[in-house]
PDB file of C-alpha atoms in Angstrom:
ATOM      1  CA  UNK A   1      66.471  47.393-103.933  1.00  0.00           C
ATOM      2  CA  UNK A   2      64.622  44.199-104.414  1.00  0.00           C
ATOM      3  CA  UNK A   3      61.456  43.000-102.668  1.00  0.00           C
ATOM      4  CA  UNK A   4      60.507  46.279-100.994  1.00  0.00           C
ATOM      5  CA  UNK A   5      63.606  46.631 -98.841  1.00  0.00           C
ATOM      6  CA  UNK A   6      64.365  50.235 -97.954  1.00  0.00           C
ATOM      7  CA  UNK A   7      67.861  49.979 -96.522  1.00  0.00           C
ATOM      8  CA  UNK A   8      70.693  47.739 -97.685  1.00  0.00           C
ATOM      9  CA  UNK A   9      72.133  47.567 -94.138  1.00  0.00           C
ATOM     10  CA  UNK A  10      69.046  45.777 -92.859  1.00  0.00           C
ATOM     11  CA  UNK A  11      69.439  43.090 -95.496  1.00  0.00           C
ATOM     12  CA  UNK A  12      73.183  42.794 -94.920  1.00  0.00           C
ATOM     13  CA  UNK A  13      74.337  39.794 -92.838  1.00  0.00           C
ATOM     14  CA  UNK A  14      76.157  42.176 -90.463  1.00  0.00           C
ATOM     15  CA  UNK A  15      73.276  44.636 -90.338  1.00  0.00           C
ATOM     16  CA  UNK A  16      72.356  47.410 -87.938  1.00  0.00           C
ATOM     17  CA  UNK A  17      72.481  45.138 -84.893  1.00  0.00           C
ATOM     18  CA  UNK A  18      76.283  44.800 -85.207  1.00  0.00           C
ATOM     19  CA  UNK A  19      77.937  47.682 -83.241  1.00  0.00           C
ATOM     20  CA  UNK A  20      81.223  47.440 -85.197  1.00  0.00           C
ATOM     21  CA  UNK A  21      79.568  47.784 -88.604  1.00  0.00           C
ATOM     22  CA  UNK A  22      80.167  51.524 -89.126  1.00  0.00           C
ATOM     23  CA  UNK A  23      83.494  51.853 -87.284  1.00  0.00           C
ATOM     24  CA  UNK A  24      86.596  52.776 -89.245  1.00  0.00           C
ATOM     25  CA  UNK A  25      89.327  50.171 -89.590  1.00  0.00           C
ATOM     26  CA  UNK A  26      93.072  50.609 -89.220  1.00  0.00           C
ATOM     27  CA  UNK A  27      93.829  50.861 -92.934  1.00  0.00           C
ATOM     28  CA  UNK A  28      94.521  53.797 -95.238  1.00  0.00           C
ATOM     29  CA  UNK A  29      91.809  56.195 -93.948  1.00  0.00           C
ATOM     30  CA  UNK A  30      93.111  55.804 -90.405  1.00  0.00           C
ATOM     31  CA  UNK A  31      96.585  56.979 -91.417  1.00  0.00           C
ATOM     32  CA  UNK A  32      95.280  60.543 -91.738  1.00  0.00           C
ATOM     33  CA  UNK A  33      94.206  60.545 -88.091  1.00  0.00           C
ATOM     34  CA  UNK A  34      97.771  60.186 -86.815  1.00  0.00           C
ATOM     35  CA  UNK A  35      99.076  63.619 -85.809  1.00  0.00           C
ATOM     36  CA  UNK A  36     101.139  63.012 -82.651  1.00  0.00           C
ATOM     37  CA  UNK A  37     104.920  63.047 -82.878  1.00  0.00           C
ATOM     38  CA  UNK A  38     106.633  60.363 -80.795  1.00  0.00           C
ATOM     39  CA  UNK A  39     110.082  60.958 -82.281  1.00  0.00           C
ATOM     40  CA  UNK A  40     111.969  64.236 -82.672  1.00  0.00           C
ATOM     41  CA  UNK A  41     115.432  65.132 -83.991  1.00  0.00           C
ATOM     42  CA  UNK A  42     118.332  63.415 -82.271  1.00  0.00           C
ATOM     43  CA  UNK A  43     121.090  65.716 -80.958  1.00  0.00           C
ATOM     44  CA  UNK A  44     123.832  63.257 -81.995  1.00  0.00           C
ATOM     45  CA  UNK A  45     122.841  61.723 -85.355  1.00  0.00           C
ATOM     46  CA  UNK A  46     120.324  64.348 -86.520  1.00  0.00           C
ATOM     47  CA  UNK A  47     117.690  61.790 -87.556  1.00  0.00           C
ATOM     48  CA  UNK A  48     114.070  61.998 -86.464  1.00  0.00           C
ATOM     49  CA  UNK A  49     114.525  58.942 -84.261  1.00  0.00           C
ATOM     50  CA  UNK A  50     114.849  60.377 -80.744  1.00  0.00           C
ATOM     51  CA  UNK A  51     111.892  59.054 -78.694  1.00  0.00           C
ATOM     52  CA  UNK A  52     110.538  61.891 -76.572  1.00  0.00           C
ATOM     53  CA  UNK A  53     109.118  59.729 -73.762  1.00  0.00           C
ATOM     54  CA  UNK A  54     111.902  57.141 -73.619  1.00  0.00           C
ATOM     55  CA  UNK A  55     114.612  59.841 -74.068  1.00  0.00           C
ATOM     56  CA  UNK A  56     116.528  57.483 -76.348  1.00  0.00           C
ATOM     57  CA  UNK A  57     117.401  57.534 -80.040  1.00  0.00           C
ATOM     58  CA  UNK A  58     116.226  54.530 -82.033  1.00  0.00           C
ATOM     59  CA  UNK A  59     118.920  55.037 -84.689  1.00  0.00           C
ATOM     60  CA  UNK A  60     122.143  55.762 -82.796  1.00  0.00           C
ATOM     61  CA  UNK A  61     121.249  54.828 -79.201  1.00  0.00           C
ATOM     62  CA  UNK A  62     121.894  58.306 -77.745  1.00  0.00           C
ATOM     63  CA  UNK A  63     122.505  58.987 -74.775  1.00  0.00           C
ATOM     64  CA  UNK A  64     124.522  55.746 -74.675  1.00  0.00           C
ATOM     65  CA  UNK A  65     128.255  56.272 -75.027  1.00  0.00           C
ATOM     66  CA  UNK A  66     128.625  53.788 -77.900  1.00  0.00           C
ATOM     67  CA  UNK A  67     126.904  54.289 -81.253  1.00  0.00           C
ATOM     68  CA  UNK A  68     124.186  51.698 -81.835  1.00  0.00           C
ATOM     69  CA  UNK A  69     125.170  49.152 -84.508  1.00  0.00           C
ATOM     70  CA  UNK A  70     124.682  45.426 -84.966  1.00  0.00           C
ATOM     71  CA  UNK A  71     126.592  42.784 -86.888  1.00  0.00           C
ATOM     72  CA  UNK A  72     123.380  41.348 -88.353  1.00  0.00           C
ATOM     73  CA  UNK A  73     122.699  44.659 -90.110  1.00  0.00           C
ATOM     74  CA  UNK A  74     125.403  44.998 -92.746  1.00  0.00           C
ATOM     75  CA  UNK A  75     123.605  47.649 -94.788  1.00  0.00           C
ATOM     76  CA  UNK A  76     123.183  50.059 -91.878  1.00  0.00           C
ATOM     77  CA  UNK A  77     126.860  49.650 -90.994  1.00  0.00           C
ATOM     78  CA  UNK A  78     127.680  50.518 -94.627  1.00  0.00           C
ATOM     79  CA  UNK A  79     125.567  53.658 -94.440  1.00  0.00           C
ATOM     80  CA  UNK A  80     127.459  55.093 -91.459  1.00  0.00           C
ATOM     81  CA  UNK A  81     130.936  53.823 -92.354  1.00  0.00           C
ATOM     82  CA  UNK A  82     133.900  56.200 -92.579  1.00  0.00           C
ATOM     83  CA  UNK A  83     134.004  57.861 -95.977  1.00  0.00           C
ATOM     84  CA  UNK A  84     130.241  58.138 -96.416  1.00  0.00           C
ATOM     85  CA  UNK A  85     129.874  61.629 -94.966  1.00  0.00           C
ATOM     86  CA  UNK A  86     131.271  65.036 -95.817  1.00  0.00           C
ATOM     87  CA  UNK A  87     134.938  64.021 -95.585  1.00  0.00           C
ATOM     88  CA  UNK A  88     134.961  61.247 -98.174  1.00  0.00           C
ATOM     89  CA  UNK A  89     138.749  61.009 -98.349  1.00  0.00           C
ATOM     90  CA  UNK A  90     139.115  59.810 -94.711  1.00  0.00           C
TER      91      UNK A  90
END
């Protein structure tokens, strides 16, 4: 450290006087802190998309009577189309 400085933080433009200097951001290290489960398995579609607080599935729309699907999403309609499951000959 040049010119007798003992700590690099003191010479830094956002030094010790900035309260947000040592706080963790919302990037990669923060991903390890997430341990709550907001979604669980859906009783209808079996995906992990059933929101526990809203009591609604984000994938199929359960408990709504009609299965959730949109015309603007062609690929998702292809994924659940007849013939893509166990009984491929239907």
